[in-house]
Tab-separated table of C-alpha atoms and ligand atoms in Angstrom:
chain	number	residue	atom	x	y	z
I	1	MET	CA	-48.662	-30.086	62.381
I	2	ALA	CA	-47.140	-30.452	65.847
I	3	GLY	CA	-43.444	-29.675	65.885
I	4	THR	CA	-43.348	-28.449	62.291
I	5	ARG	CA	-40.485	-26.094	61.444
I	6	MET	CA	-40.842	-23.495	58.687
I	7	VAL	CA	-37.632	-21.943	57.397
I	8	VAL	CA	-37.741	-18.823	55.229
I	9	VAL	CA	-34.773	-17.831	53.064
I	10	GLY	CA	-34.869	-14.073	52.407
I	11	GLY	CA	-36.499	-11.615	54.790
I	12	ASP	CA	-38.227	-9.018	52.669
I	13	ALA	CA	-41.639	-8.630	51.009
I	14	ALA	CA	-42.379	-12.208	49.965
I	15	GLY	CA	-40.568	-14.076	52.739
I	16	MET	CA	-41.913	-12.042	55.650
I	17	SER	CA	-45.449	-11.909	54.212
I	18	ALA	CA	-45.369	-15.707	54.049
I	19	ALA	CA	-44.071	-15.896	57.631
I	20	SER	CA	-46.718	-13.460	58.970
I	21	GLN	CA	-49.618	-15.175	57.247
I	22	ALA	CA	-48.523	-18.621	58.394
I	23	ARG	CA	-48.217	-17.335	61.957
I	24	ARG	CA	-51.738	-15.839	61.868
I	25	ARG	CA	-53.079	-19.312	61.157
I	26	ARG	CA	-50.779	-21.520	63.221
I	27	ASP	CA	-49.629	-20.772	66.742
I	28	PRO	CA	-46.033	-21.298	67.864
I	29	ALA	CA	-46.805	-24.641	69.504
I	30	GLU	CA	-47.829	-25.992	66.094
I	31	LEU	CA	-45.416	-24.158	63.828
I	32	GLU	CA	-41.954	-22.784	64.556
I	33	ILE	CA	-40.917	-20.071	62.077
I	34	VAL	CA	-37.321	-19.016	61.441
I	35	ALA	CA	-36.301	-16.528	58.719
I	36	PHE	CA	-32.713	-16.126	57.515
I	37	GLU	CA	-31.757	-12.803	55.929
I	38	ARG	CA	-28.229	-12.067	54.793
I	39	GLY	CA	-28.666	-8.287	55.114
I	40	ARG	CA	-28.992	-6.253	58.306
I	41	HIS	CA	-32.678	-5.460	57.799
I	42	VAL	CA	-35.923	-7.266	57.086
I	43	SER	CA	-39.259	-6.163	55.697
I	44	TYR	CA	-37.984	-2.948	54.142
I	45	SER	CA	-39.321	-1.021	51.147
I	46	ALA	CA	-36.813	-1.351	48.310
I	47	CYS	CA	-39.240	0.820	46.315
I	48	GLY	CA	-38.486	3.728	48.659
I	49	LEU	CA	-34.690	3.600	48.188
I	50	PRO	CA	-34.463	6.253	45.425
I	51	TYR	CA	-36.595	8.586	47.567
I	52	TYR	CA	-34.257	8.118	50.534
I	53	ALA	CA	-31.243	8.858	48.302
I	54	GLY	CA	-33.088	11.952	47.042
I	55	ASP	CA	-33.917	13.131	50.608
I	56	VAL	CA	-37.679	12.905	50.011
I	57	VAL	CA	-37.638	10.295	52.792
I	58	LYS	CA	-35.457	11.655	55.590
I	59	ASP	CA	-34.792	8.567	57.688
I	60	TRP	CA	-34.148	5.076	56.328
I	61	ARG	CA	-35.923	3.642	59.392
I	62	ASP	CA	-39.180	4.899	57.893
I	63	LEU	CA	-38.635	2.411	55.054
I	64	VAL	CA	-38.741	-0.541	57.442
I	65	ALA	CA	-42.272	-1.888	57.792
I	66	ARG	CA	-41.430	-4.217	60.671
I	67	THR	CA	-38.158	-4.907	62.494
I	68	ALA	CA	-36.708	-8.238	63.588
I	69	GLU	CA	-37.711	-7.347	67.164
I	70	GLU	CA	-41.324	-6.770	66.099
I	71	PHE	CA	-41.380	-10.118	64.321
I	72	ALA	CA	-40.014	-11.726	67.503
I	73	GLU	CA	-43.098	-10.431	69.355
I	74	GLN	CA	-45.139	-12.445	66.843
I	75	ASP	CA	-43.007	-15.516	67.566
I	76	ILE	CA	-41.234	-15.296	64.242
I	77	GLU	CA	-37.500	-15.661	64.743
I	78	VAL	CA	-35.473	-13.539	62.333
I	79	ARG	CA	-31.737	-14.040	61.994
I	80	THR	CA	-30.213	-11.156	60.068
I	81	ARG	CA	-26.678	-11.353	58.615
I	82	HIS	CA	-27.312	-15.058	58.088
I	83	GLU	CA	-26.899	-16.296	54.544
I	84	VAL	CA	-28.238	-19.644	53.386
I	85	ASP	CA	-25.621	-21.039	51.025
I	86	ALA	CA	-26.945	-24.554	50.391
I	87	ILE	CA	-30.242	-26.437	50.539
I	88	ASP	CA	-30.337	-30.214	50.989
I	89	LEU	CA	-33.722	-31.365	49.665
I	90	GLU	CA	-33.189	-34.975	50.761
I	91	ALA	CA	-32.026	-34.364	54.331
I	92	ARG	CA	-34.324	-31.317	54.644
I	93	ARG	CA	-31.619	-29.038	55.948
I	94	VAL	CA	-30.110	-25.685	54.987
I	95	ARG	CA	-26.505	-24.654	55.478
I	96	VAL	CA	-26.382	-21.202	57.024
I	97	ARG	CA	-23.409	-18.865	57.219
I	98	ASP	CA	-23.390	-16.429	60.129
I	99	LEU	CA	-21.739	-13.506	58.342
I	100	ASP	CA	-20.633	-11.690	61.497
I	101	ALA	CA	-19.365	-14.652	63.517
I	102	GLY	CA	-17.973	-16.468	60.453
I	103	ARG	CA	-19.633	-19.712	61.643
I	104	VAL	CA	-21.479	-22.205	59.459
I	105	VAL	CA	-24.371	-24.227	60.868
I	106	SER	CA	-26.820	-26.754	59.505
I	107	GLU	CA	-30.487	-26.087	60.249
I	108	PRO	CA	-33.429	-28.477	59.764
I	109	TRP	CA	-36.731	-27.622	58.074
I	110	ASP	CA	-40.034	-29.356	57.428
I	111	LEU	CA	-41.350	-26.536	55.235
I	112	LEU	CA	-39.006	-24.298	53.272
I	113	VAL	CA	-39.901	-20.946	51.655
I	114	VAL	CA	-37.420	-19.671	49.090
I	115	ALA	CA	-37.876	-15.891	48.855
I	116	THR	CA	-34.455	-14.791	47.667
I	117	GLY	CA	-35.815	-12.017	45.424
I	118	SER	CA	-33.950	-10.651	42.442
I	119	GLU	CA	-30.454	-9.314	41.935
I	120	PRO	CA	-29.192	-6.370	39.889
I	121	LEU	CA	-27.357	-7.161	36.668
I	122	ARG	CA	-23.639	-6.375	36.920
I	123	PRO	CA	-22.023	-7.117	33.548
I	124	PRO	CA	-18.260	-7.726	33.560
I	125	ILE	CA	-17.332	-4.150	32.625
I	126	ASP	CA	-13.838	-2.944	33.584
I	127	GLY	CA	-14.061	-0.888	36.775
I	128	ILE	CA	-17.529	-2.063	37.811
I	129	ASP	CA	-16.192	-3.136	41.207
I	130	LEU	CA	-14.653	0.254	42.040
I	131	PRO	CA	-15.945	1.955	45.169
I	132	ASP	CA	-18.430	4.697	44.215
I	133	VAL	CA	-20.233	2.289	41.863
I	134	TYR	CA	-23.610	1.689	43.441
I	135	GLY	CA	-26.484	-0.666	42.738
I	136	LEU	CA	-29.919	-0.223	44.283
I	137	SER	CA	-31.376	-3.471	45.474
I	138	VAL	CA	-31.408	-3.930	49.258
I	139	LEU	CA	-31.754	-1.357	52.043
I	140	GLU	CA	-27.989	-1.247	52.691
I	141	ASP	CA	-27.500	-0.128	49.060
I	142	GLY	CA	-29.841	2.815	49.596
I	143	ILE	CA	-28.070	3.788	52.827
I	144	GLU	CA	-24.674	3.659	51.077
I	145	LEU	CA	-25.868	5.684	48.089
I	146	ARG	CA	-27.396	8.296	50.387
I	147	LYS	CA	-24.063	8.652	52.248
I	148	ALA	CA	-22.270	9.092	48.930
I	149	VAL	CA	-24.730	11.780	47.779
I	150	ASP	CA	-24.514	13.531	51.169
I	151	ALA	CA	-20.747	13.797	50.614
I	152	GLY	CA	-21.496	16.263	47.786
I	153	PRO	CA	-20.317	14.706	44.533
I	154	GLU	CA	-20.302	17.056	41.545
I	155	ARG	CA	-21.075	14.631	38.746
I	156	ALA	CA	-22.783	11.293	38.501
I	157	VAL	CA	-23.464	8.823	35.717
I	158	VAL	CA	-26.459	6.496	35.822
I	159	VAL	CA	-26.056	3.411	33.651
I	160	GLY	CA	-29.389	2.063	32.408
I	161	GLY	CA	-32.676	3.823	31.692
I	162	GLY	CA	-35.207	1.500	33.278
I	163	TYR	CA	-37.392	2.798	36.084
I	164	ILE	CA	-34.765	2.235	38.800
I	165	GLY	CA	-32.133	4.157	36.783
I	166	LEU	CA	-34.594	6.981	36.106
I	167	GLU	CA	-35.698	7.235	39.737
I	168	ALA	CA	-32.020	7.323	40.756
I	169	ALA	CA	-31.312	10.067	38.181
I	170	GLU	CA	-34.207	12.115	39.529
I	171	ALA	CA	-32.854	11.730	43.088
I	172	LEU	CA	-29.363	12.822	42.047
I	173	VAL	CA	-30.626	15.875	40.176
I	174	ALA	CA	-32.817	16.815	43.148
I	175	ARG	CA	-29.692	16.727	45.314
I	176	GLY	CA	-27.862	19.097	42.974
I	177	VAL	CA	-25.605	16.524	41.296
I	178	ARG	CA	-24.894	17.030	37.568
I	179	THR	CA	-26.185	13.776	36.153
I	180	SER	CA	-25.776	11.928	32.860
I	181	LEU	CA	-27.679	8.794	31.960
I	182	VAL	CA	-26.355	6.247	29.480
I	183	GLU	CA	-28.782	3.775	27.913
I	184	ALA	CA	-27.809	1.192	25.302
I	185	GLY	CA	-31.293	1.041	23.787
I	186	PRO	CA	-32.942	3.692	21.632
I	187	GLN	CA	-35.211	4.924	24.453
I	188	VAL	CA	-35.554	4.994	28.222
I	189	MET	CA	-38.266	2.831	29.805
I	190	GLY	CA	-37.805	0.055	27.296
I	191	ARG	CA	-41.000	-1.659	28.445
I	192	VAL	CA	-43.252	1.025	26.958
I	193	ASP	CA	-43.700	1.691	23.228
I	194	PRO	CA	-41.192	4.029	21.532
I	195	ASP	CA	-43.693	6.907	21.141
I	196	MET	CA	-44.458	6.815	24.866
I	197	GLY	CA	-40.784	6.269	25.772
I	198	GLU	CA	-39.879	9.396	23.804
I	199	LEU	CA	-42.121	11.476	26.075
I	200	VAL	CA	-40.301	10.064	29.096
I	201	SER	CA	-36.897	10.742	27.485
I	202	GLN	CA	-37.963	14.349	26.971
I	203	ALA	CA	-39.053	14.626	30.610
I	204	VAL	CA	-35.659	13.308	31.696
I	205	ARG	CA	-33.884	15.920	29.574
I	206	ASP	CA	-36.220	18.616	30.910
I	207	ILE	CA	-35.072	18.038	34.480
I	208	GLY	CA	-31.483	18.574	33.359
I	209	VAL	CA	-30.246	15.009	32.919
I	210	GLU	CA	-27.781	14.660	30.022
I	211	LEU	CA	-29.241	11.693	28.177
I	212	HIS	CA	-27.133	9.457	25.934
I	213	LEU	CA	-29.284	6.907	24.119
I	214	GLY	CA	-27.946	4.072	21.984
I	215	GLU	CA	-24.576	4.090	23.772
I	216	GLN	CA	-22.831	1.153	25.383
I	217	VAL	CA	-20.706	1.570	28.496
I	218	ALA	CA	-17.225	0.246	27.695
I	219	ALA	CA	-15.525	0.833	31.062
I	220	ILE	CA	-15.682	2.664	34.351
I	221	GLU	CA	-12.371	4.436	34.822
I	222	GLY	CA	-10.620	5.355	38.038
I	223	ASP	CA	-7.643	4.727	40.263
I	224	GLY	CA	-9.182	3.532	43.494
I	225	ARG	CA	-12.014	6.065	43.023
I	226	VAL	CA	-14.338	6.520	40.084
I	227	ARG	CA	-13.190	9.253	37.695
I	228	ALA	CA	-15.221	8.687	34.524
I	229	VAL	CA	-17.476	6.392	32.535
I	230	ARG	CA	-16.264	5.549	29.035
I	231	THR	CA	-18.925	4.684	26.453
I	232	ASP	CA	-18.447	3.633	22.834
I	233	ARG	CA	-18.777	7.316	21.900
I	234	ARG	CA	-17.455	9.527	24.710
I	235	THR	CA	-15.999	9.822	28.190
I	236	LEU	CA	-18.225	11.237	30.923
I	237	GLU	CA	-16.606	12.541	34.082
I	238	ALA	CA	-18.110	11.056	37.234
I	239	ASP	CA	-17.587	11.035	40.987
I	240	LEU	CA	-20.129	8.295	41.409
I	241	VAL	CA	-21.947	5.769	39.235
I	242	VAL	CA	-25.353	4.193	39.808
I	243	LEU	CA	-26.188	0.954	38.011
I	244	GLY	CA	-29.748	0.470	36.799
I	245	LEU	CA	-29.198	-2.258	34.257
I	246	GLY	CA	-32.137	-4.399	35.224
I	247	THR	CA	-32.556	-7.376	37.479
I	248	ARG	CA	-32.708	-11.151	37.207
I	249	PRO	CA	-34.325	-13.641	39.568
I	250	ALA	CA	-31.927	-14.638	42.367
I	251	VAL	CA	-32.088	-18.376	41.749
I	252	GLY	CA	-28.443	-19.435	42.146
I	253	LEU	CA	-29.110	-21.099	45.511
I	254	ALA	CA	-32.298	-22.806	44.326
I	255	GLU	CA	-30.735	-24.036	41.094
I	256	ALA	CA	-27.625	-25.399	42.822
I	257	SER	CA	-29.821	-27.385	45.196
I	258	GLY	CA	-31.831	-28.948	42.367
I	259	ILE	CA	-35.021	-26.873	42.696
I	260	GLU	CA	-36.657	-26.840	39.289
I	261	LEU	CA	-36.725	-23.615	37.306
I	262	GLY	CA	-39.326	-22.669	34.700
I	263	GLN	CA	-38.929	-21.460	31.107
I	264	SER	CA	-38.334	-17.866	32.192
I	265	GLY	CA	-35.368	-18.885	34.370
I	266	ALA	CA	-37.233	-18.217	37.628
I	267	ILE	CA	-38.400	-20.921	40.059
I	268	ALA	CA	-41.386	-22.908	38.781
I	269	VAL	CA	-44.340	-22.920	41.188
I	270	ASN	CA	-47.973	-23.977	41.039
I	271	PRO	CA	-50.743	-21.439	41.788
I	272	ARG	CA	-50.468	-22.204	45.522
I	273	MET	CA	-46.759	-21.231	45.370
I	274	GLN	CA	-45.481	-24.801	45.794
I	275	THR	CA	-42.374	-25.821	43.888
I	276	ARG	CA	-42.170	-29.299	42.374
I	277	HIS	CA	-40.373	-30.543	45.521
I	278	ASP	CA	-42.229	-31.812	48.554
I	279	GLY	CA	-42.339	-29.219	51.352
I	280	VAL	CA	-40.578	-26.542	49.303
I	281	TRP	CA	-42.420	-23.314	48.556
I	282	ALA	CA	-41.274	-20.141	46.823
I	283	ALA	CA	-42.606	-16.607	46.322
I	284	GLY	CA	-41.672	-13.145	45.083
I	285	ASP	CA	-39.174	-11.948	42.502
I	286	CYS	CA	-37.440	-15.330	42.376
I	287	VAL	CA	-40.515	-17.198	41.032
I	288	GLU	CA	-42.114	-17.491	37.638
I	289	ALA	CA	-45.637	-16.210	37.073
I	290	HIS	CA	-48.291	-16.771	34.430
I	291	HIS	CA	-48.990	-13.710	32.257
I	292	LEU	CA	-52.748	-13.360	32.017
I	293	VAL	CA	-52.732	-11.696	28.584
I	294	SER	CA	-49.949	-13.519	26.749
I	295	GLY	CA	-50.457	-16.834	28.546
I	296	ARG	CA	-46.660	-17.094	28.773
I	297	PRO	CA	-44.455	-17.737	31.821
I	298	VAL	CA	-42.721	-14.524	32.907
I	299	SER	CA	-40.297	-13.316	35.553
I	300	PHE	CA	-41.451	-9.895	36.760
I	301	HIS	CA	-39.856	-8.152	39.711
I	302	LEU	CA	-42.481	-6.016	41.406
I	303	GLY	CA	-43.383	-5.454	45.026
I	304	THR	CA	-47.079	-5.677	44.196
I	305	ILE	CA	-46.631	-9.270	43.038
I	306	ALA	CA	-44.131	-10.311	45.737
I	307	ASN	CA	-46.396	-9.227	48.594
I	308	LYS	CA	-49.414	-11.061	47.176
I	309	GLN	CA	-47.464	-14.231	46.457
I	310	GLY	CA	-45.927	-14.227	49.946
I	311	ARG	CA	-49.386	-13.855	51.475
I	312	ILE	CA	-50.775	-16.720	49.403
I	313	CYS	CA	-47.808	-18.929	50.249
I	314	GLY	CA	-48.311	-18.225	53.973
I	315	ILE	CA	-52.055	-18.905	53.847
I	316	ASN	CA	-51.439	-22.297	52.253
I	317	ILE	CA	-48.649	-23.199	54.659
I	318	GLY	CA	-50.934	-22.146	57.496
I	319	GLY	CA	-53.509	-24.711	56.383
I	320	GLY	CA	-55.766	-22.449	54.283
I	321	TYR	CA	-56.371	-22.464	50.565
I	322	ALA	CA	-55.380	-19.601	48.260
I	323	THR	CA	-54.110	-19.380	44.696
I	324	PHE	CA	-52.211	-16.769	42.709
I	325	PRO	CA	-53.996	-16.186	39.394
I	326	GLY	CA	-51.201	-14.495	37.443
I	327	VAL	CA	-49.897	-11.087	36.440
I	328	LEU	CA	-50.561	-8.288	33.979
I	329	GLY	CA	-47.277	-6.433	34.488
I	330	THR	CA	-49.038	-3.336	35.796
I	331	ALA	CA	-46.438	-0.781	36.860
I	332	VAL	CA	-46.165	2.946	37.527
I	333	SER	CA	-43.234	5.254	37.999
I	334	ARG	CA	-42.457	8.953	38.155
I	335	VAL	CA	-39.575	11.017	36.809
I	336	CYS	CA	-39.872	14.363	38.541
I	337	GLU	CA	-43.262	15.616	37.453
I	338	VAL	CA	-43.861	13.086	34.719
I	339	GLU	CA	-45.700	9.897	35.563
I	340	VAL	CA	-45.527	6.796	33.419
I	341	ALA	CA	-47.640	3.670	33.633
I	342	ARG	CA	-48.281	0.471	31.763
I	343	THR	CA	-50.321	-2.698	31.968
I	344	GLY	CA	-50.685	-5.716	29.714
I	345	LEU	CA	-48.619	-5.991	26.569
I	346	SER	CA	-46.659	-3.466	24.499
I	347	GLU	CA	-46.498	-3.339	20.693
I	348	ALA	CA	-43.193	-5.246	20.653
I	349	GLU	CA	-44.577	-7.956	22.929
I	350	LEU	CA	-47.702	-8.302	20.761
I	351	ASP	CA	-45.570	-8.601	17.645
I	352	GLY	CA	-43.591	-11.332	19.400
I	353	LEU	CA	-46.811	-13.277	19.972
I	354	GLY	CA	-47.926	-12.876	16.368
I	355	LEU	CA	-51.172	-11.146	17.365
I	356	GLU	CA	-52.821	-8.566	15.122
I	357	TRP	CA	-53.744	-5.438	17.002
I	358	GLU	CA	-55.086	-1.915	16.693
I	359	GLN	CA	-53.874	0.994	18.766
I	360	ALA	CA	-55.221	4.437	19.588
I	361	ALA	CA	-53.477	7.238	21.446
I	362	VAL	CA	-55.038	10.480	22.627
I	363	ASP	CA	-53.603	13.658	24.080
I	364	SER	CA	-55.836	15.230	26.664
I	365	THR	CA	-55.606	16.877	30.086
I	366	THR	CA	-55.495	15.548	33.628
I	367	ARG	CA	-58.243	17.972	34.829
I	368	ALA	CA	-60.913	20.036	33.084
I	369	GLY	CA	-59.139	22.238	30.531
I	370	TYR	CA	-60.031	25.424	32.411
I	371	PHE	CA	-59.138	24.133	35.868
I	372	PRO	CA	-55.944	25.430	37.536
I	373	GLY	CA	-53.177	22.860	37.503
I	374	THR	CA	-54.491	20.981	34.494
I	375	ALA	CA	-51.641	19.234	32.686
I	376	PRO	CA	-51.043	17.116	29.592
I	377	ILE	CA	-51.693	13.383	29.554
I	378	ARG	CA	-51.291	10.862	26.753
I	379	VAL	CA	-53.210	7.593	26.921
I	380	LYS	CA	-52.471	4.756	24.534
I	381	VAL	CA	-54.591	1.621	24.285
I	382	LEU	CA	-54.050	-1.617	22.389
I	383	ALA	CA	-56.718	-4.150	21.448
I	384	GLU	CA	-56.890	-7.231	19.290
I	385	ARG	CA	-58.049	-6.615	15.729
I	386	ARG	CA	-61.583	-7.731	15.071
I	387	THR	CA	-62.318	-9.137	18.548
I	388	GLY	CA	-61.558	-5.857	20.330
I	389	ARG	CA	-60.082	-7.737	23.297
I	390	LEU	CA	-58.138	-5.239	25.393
I	391	LEU	CA	-54.439	-6.179	25.286
I	392	GLY	CA	-52.613	-3.349	26.993
I	393	ALA	CA	-52.438	0.327	27.855
I	394	GLN	CA	-49.799	2.936	28.610
I	395	ILE	CA	-50.052	6.412	30.089
I	396	VAL	CA	-47.576	9.297	30.295
I	397	GLY	CA	-48.564	12.576	31.901
I	398	LYS	CA	-48.358	14.860	34.884
I	399	GLU	CA	-49.828	14.536	38.363
I	400	GLY	CA	-52.901	12.316	38.453
I	401	ALA	CA	-52.107	10.587	35.157
I	402	ALA	CA	-50.483	7.309	36.137
I	403	LYS	CA	-53.007	5.767	38.511
I	404	ARG	CA	-55.599	5.858	35.698
I	405	ILE	CA	-53.785	2.721	34.506
I	406	ASP	CA	-55.672	0.810	37.202
I	407	VAL	CA	-58.874	1.211	35.173
I	408	PHE	CA	-57.204	-0.606	32.290
I	409	ALA	CA	-55.679	-3.183	34.639
I	410	THR	CA	-59.143	-3.932	36.043
I	411	ALA	CA	-60.609	-4.223	32.550
I	412	LEU	CA	-57.765	-6.509	31.469
I	413	TRP	CA	-58.221	-8.604	34.597
I	414	ASN	CA	-61.817	-9.140	33.538
I	415	ALA	CA	-60.857	-9.841	29.904
I	416	MET	CA	-62.996	-6.942	28.648
I	417	ARG	CA	-63.333	-5.787	25.065
I	418	VAL	CA	-62.780	-2.082	24.384
I	419	GLY	CA	-66.375	-1.809	23.109
I	420	GLU	CA	-67.581	-2.753	26.590
I	421	MET	CA	-65.431	-0.065	28.204
I	422	VAL	CA	-66.712	2.943	26.241
I	423	ASN	CA	-69.629	3.682	28.552
I	424	MET	CA	-68.042	2.663	31.841
I	425	ASP	CA	-69.349	4.847	34.641
I	426	LEU	CA	-66.104	6.583	35.603
I	427	SER	CA	-66.142	9.569	37.932
I	428	TYR	CA	-65.825	13.220	36.916
I	429	ALA	CA	-65.454	16.645	38.537
I	430	PRO	CA	-63.323	19.495	37.107
I	431	PRO	CA	-60.390	19.114	39.576
I	432	PHE	CA	-59.990	15.444	38.593
I	433	SER	CA	-60.619	15.057	34.866
I	434	PRO	CA	-62.352	16.422	31.788
I	435	VAL	CA	-65.971	15.272	31.534
I	436	TRP	CA	-64.810	12.626	29.092
I	437	ASP	CA	-61.896	11.100	30.946
I	438	PRO	CA	-58.861	10.473	28.670
I	439	VAL	CA	-59.265	6.767	29.472
I	440	LEU	CA	-62.712	6.812	27.866
I	441	ILE	CA	-61.690	8.980	24.905
I	442	ALA	CA	-58.837	6.625	24.026
I	443	THR	CA	-61.051	3.588	24.479
I	444	ARG	CA	-63.809	5.077	22.319
I	445	LYS	CA	-61.361	5.906	19.552
I	446	LEU	CA	-59.937	2.402	19.639
I	447	SER	CA	-63.362	0.802	19.724
I	448	GLU	CA	-64.290	2.637	16.502
I	449	GLN	CA	-61.111	1.381	14.859
I	450	VAL	CA	-61.852	-2.163	15.965
I	451	ASP	CA	-65.355	-1.863	14.497
I	452	ARG	CA	-63.835	-0.798	11.195
I	453	SER	CA	-61.447	-3.772	11.286
I	454	LEU	CA	-64.489	-5.994	11.774
I	455	GLY	CA	-65.970	-4.450	8.630
I	456	ASP	CA	-62.778	-5.364	6.707
I	457	TRP	CA	-63.117	-8.907	7.871
I	458	LEU	CA	-66.747	-9.265	6.879
Q	1	FAD	C1	-34.872	0.762	43.751
Q	1	FAD	C2	-36.099	-0.088	43.610
Q	1	FAD	C3	-37.333	0.494	43.398
Q	1	FAD	C4	-38.470	-0.302	43.261
Q	1	FAD	N1	-39.683	0.303	43.053
Q	1	FAD	C5	-40.791	-0.466	42.936
Q	1	FAD	C6	-42.067	0.133	42.763
Q	1	FAD	O1	-42.188	1.380	42.731
Q	1	FAD	N2	-43.160	-0.674	42.643
Q	1	FAD	C7	-43.064	-2.047	42.696
Q	1	FAD	O2	-44.089	-2.741	42.601
Q	1	FAD	N3	-41.850	-2.644	42.873
Q	1	FAD	C8	-40.730	-1.896	42.993
Q	1	FAD	N4	-39.518	-2.489	43.205
Q	1	FAD	C9	-39.432	-3.966	43.230
Q	1	FAD	C10	-39.735	-4.520	44.621
Q	1	FAD	O3	-38.962	-3.877	45.576
Q	1	FAD	C11	-39.448	-6.025	44.607
Q	1	FAD	O4	-40.266	-6.620	43.639
Q	1	FAD	C12	-39.717	-6.670	45.957
Q	1	FAD	O5	-38.882	-6.142	46.950
Q	1	FAD	C13	-39.473	-8.167	45.849
Q	1	FAD	O6	-39.644	-8.753	47.093
Q	1	FAD	P1	-38.958	-10.158	47.392
Q	1	FAD	O7	-39.223	-10.448	48.812
Q	1	FAD	O8	-39.356	-11.148	46.370
Q	1	FAD	O9	-37.397	-9.941	47.138
Q	1	FAD	P2	-36.372	-8.892	47.740
Q	1	FAD	O10	-37.033	-7.647	48.169
Q	1	FAD	O11	-35.270	-8.816	46.723
Q	1	FAD	O12	-35.844	-9.614	49.031
Q	1	FAD	C14	-35.077	-10.763	48.974
Q	1	FAD	C15	-34.239	-10.812	50.248
Q	1	FAD	O13	-33.598	-12.064	50.304
Q	1	FAD	C16	-32.298	-11.873	50.839
Q	1	FAD	N5	-31.518	-13.017	50.390
Q	1	FAD	C17	-31.242	-13.353	49.106
Q	1	FAD	N6	-30.538	-14.498	49.079
Q	1	FAD	C18	-30.371	-14.888	50.366
Q	1	FAD	C19	-29.733	-16.010	50.969
Q	1	FAD	N7	-29.110	-16.941	50.230
Q	1	FAD	N8	-29.755	-16.104	52.312
Q	1	FAD	C20	-30.379	-15.157	53.078
Q	1	FAD	N9	-30.995	-14.078	52.543
Q	1	FAD	C21	-30.992	-13.951	51.203
Q	1	FAD	C22	-31.870	-10.534	50.269
Q	1	FAD	O14	-30.853	-9.948	51.056
Q	1	FAD	C23	-33.168	-9.753	50.298
Q	1	FAD	O15	-33.316	-8.995	51.487
Q	1	FAD	C24	-38.352	-1.717	43.350
Q	1	FAD	C25	-37.100	-2.311	43.575
Q	1	FAD	C26	-35.993	-1.511	43.711
Q	1	FAD	C27	-34.649	-2.181	43.959
């Protein structure tokens, strides 16, 4: 590998994990590593941005896991404010724009890692480019939104009720801003089932957010500054707008250079994170993954996945052997005191696959019923009819509820049937759960239903 040059495009979770792992296995004499990042920061926690805007995290520097200077100590050269705007697969070069100096240079590579992440959706709505319209994607976005909230706006409108929109709404309310949230769909958190989404909608209303479901944003109005958001039903006054309309894989650069995409629209990779082009690797939000329950290719944008994929990519580049098995879509979030979690497939996704399924939901408590601080929790479980194969689970509840999803994620990972889960040896003490944990109660209920469906079949 003497004289090999690894170039990383995108300096966050996936790209810098790949760089660090490769460096651990190959010293600088063998492998030169250069990472290009168009922003001012690398290796930051995008997940922490709503908490910085909400003043839970006081200093944005705490969101940076490792600075460019710290990477330099590891012999990883990071060039921030450098955007890669073209990849030449034949000549093995990238064209890099130095955003501060305005210069364009051509840089060679032997191994290329595309880790360009995802980008927020910005539909062509009138007024979307006004100042005071914020997205939340990279660290600079969080810093800008925080400045805007510090300036003391009276009213804000969040557009989109996915987890980023909800976390932003929570931050705004916590900072004393009167906040409305507009969502085109019938519920917030569209990736959970409607009955679970309704609980989250209620929690959002309970913290004082004015929620408008089933409404489309028609325009953002203003004259140099944002004044209001117009929907198909009303006009909402606003001093600032936060967009949470979802994300798509940032594959423009890859696609333009001829790197093959998969069915989901993200970059196609094999389990070692290699694209179909010699020497070209990819990891993180910009790549396609295999869904372990549906068997379908998916494009999920989660830090959990990006960090693992970056690590695997770096191990392989460094001469080791590692593979990425796939994803379950396990995710947790919190809206003020209400936690929401999911793993596997939802009812709508199961319908889309044509599977027949049974579901059971139970309402229980997060601690023993008599224990101070006990709070409501709802656990919903889905399993295949007759076989009882676990297909998915969702949880909504107060403190201590969401991380129970990891039990279901582990069971799904091991392709368990709900009947096998009923007597799992889960822990118990009054401050943590009832003696029958809600996970087990829901599983037991579902297992009985599956048994009955087996009876129908016979
Ligand atoms: C507000 C918010 C909250 C989140 N909360 C959670 C959470 O709670 N849990 C969870 O699991 N995930 C969460 N995520 C998702 C998680 O942050 C992402 O999945 C993760 O950051 C993806 O890492 P990545 O390296 O693939 O891409 P990114 O983090 O998007 O990084 C890509 C980088 O590439 C740079 N780049 C792009 N194109 C170029 C180019 N042409 N040249 C140079 N540089 C380029 C970008 O500037 C960016 O810094 C959240 C995301 C956001 C925005």
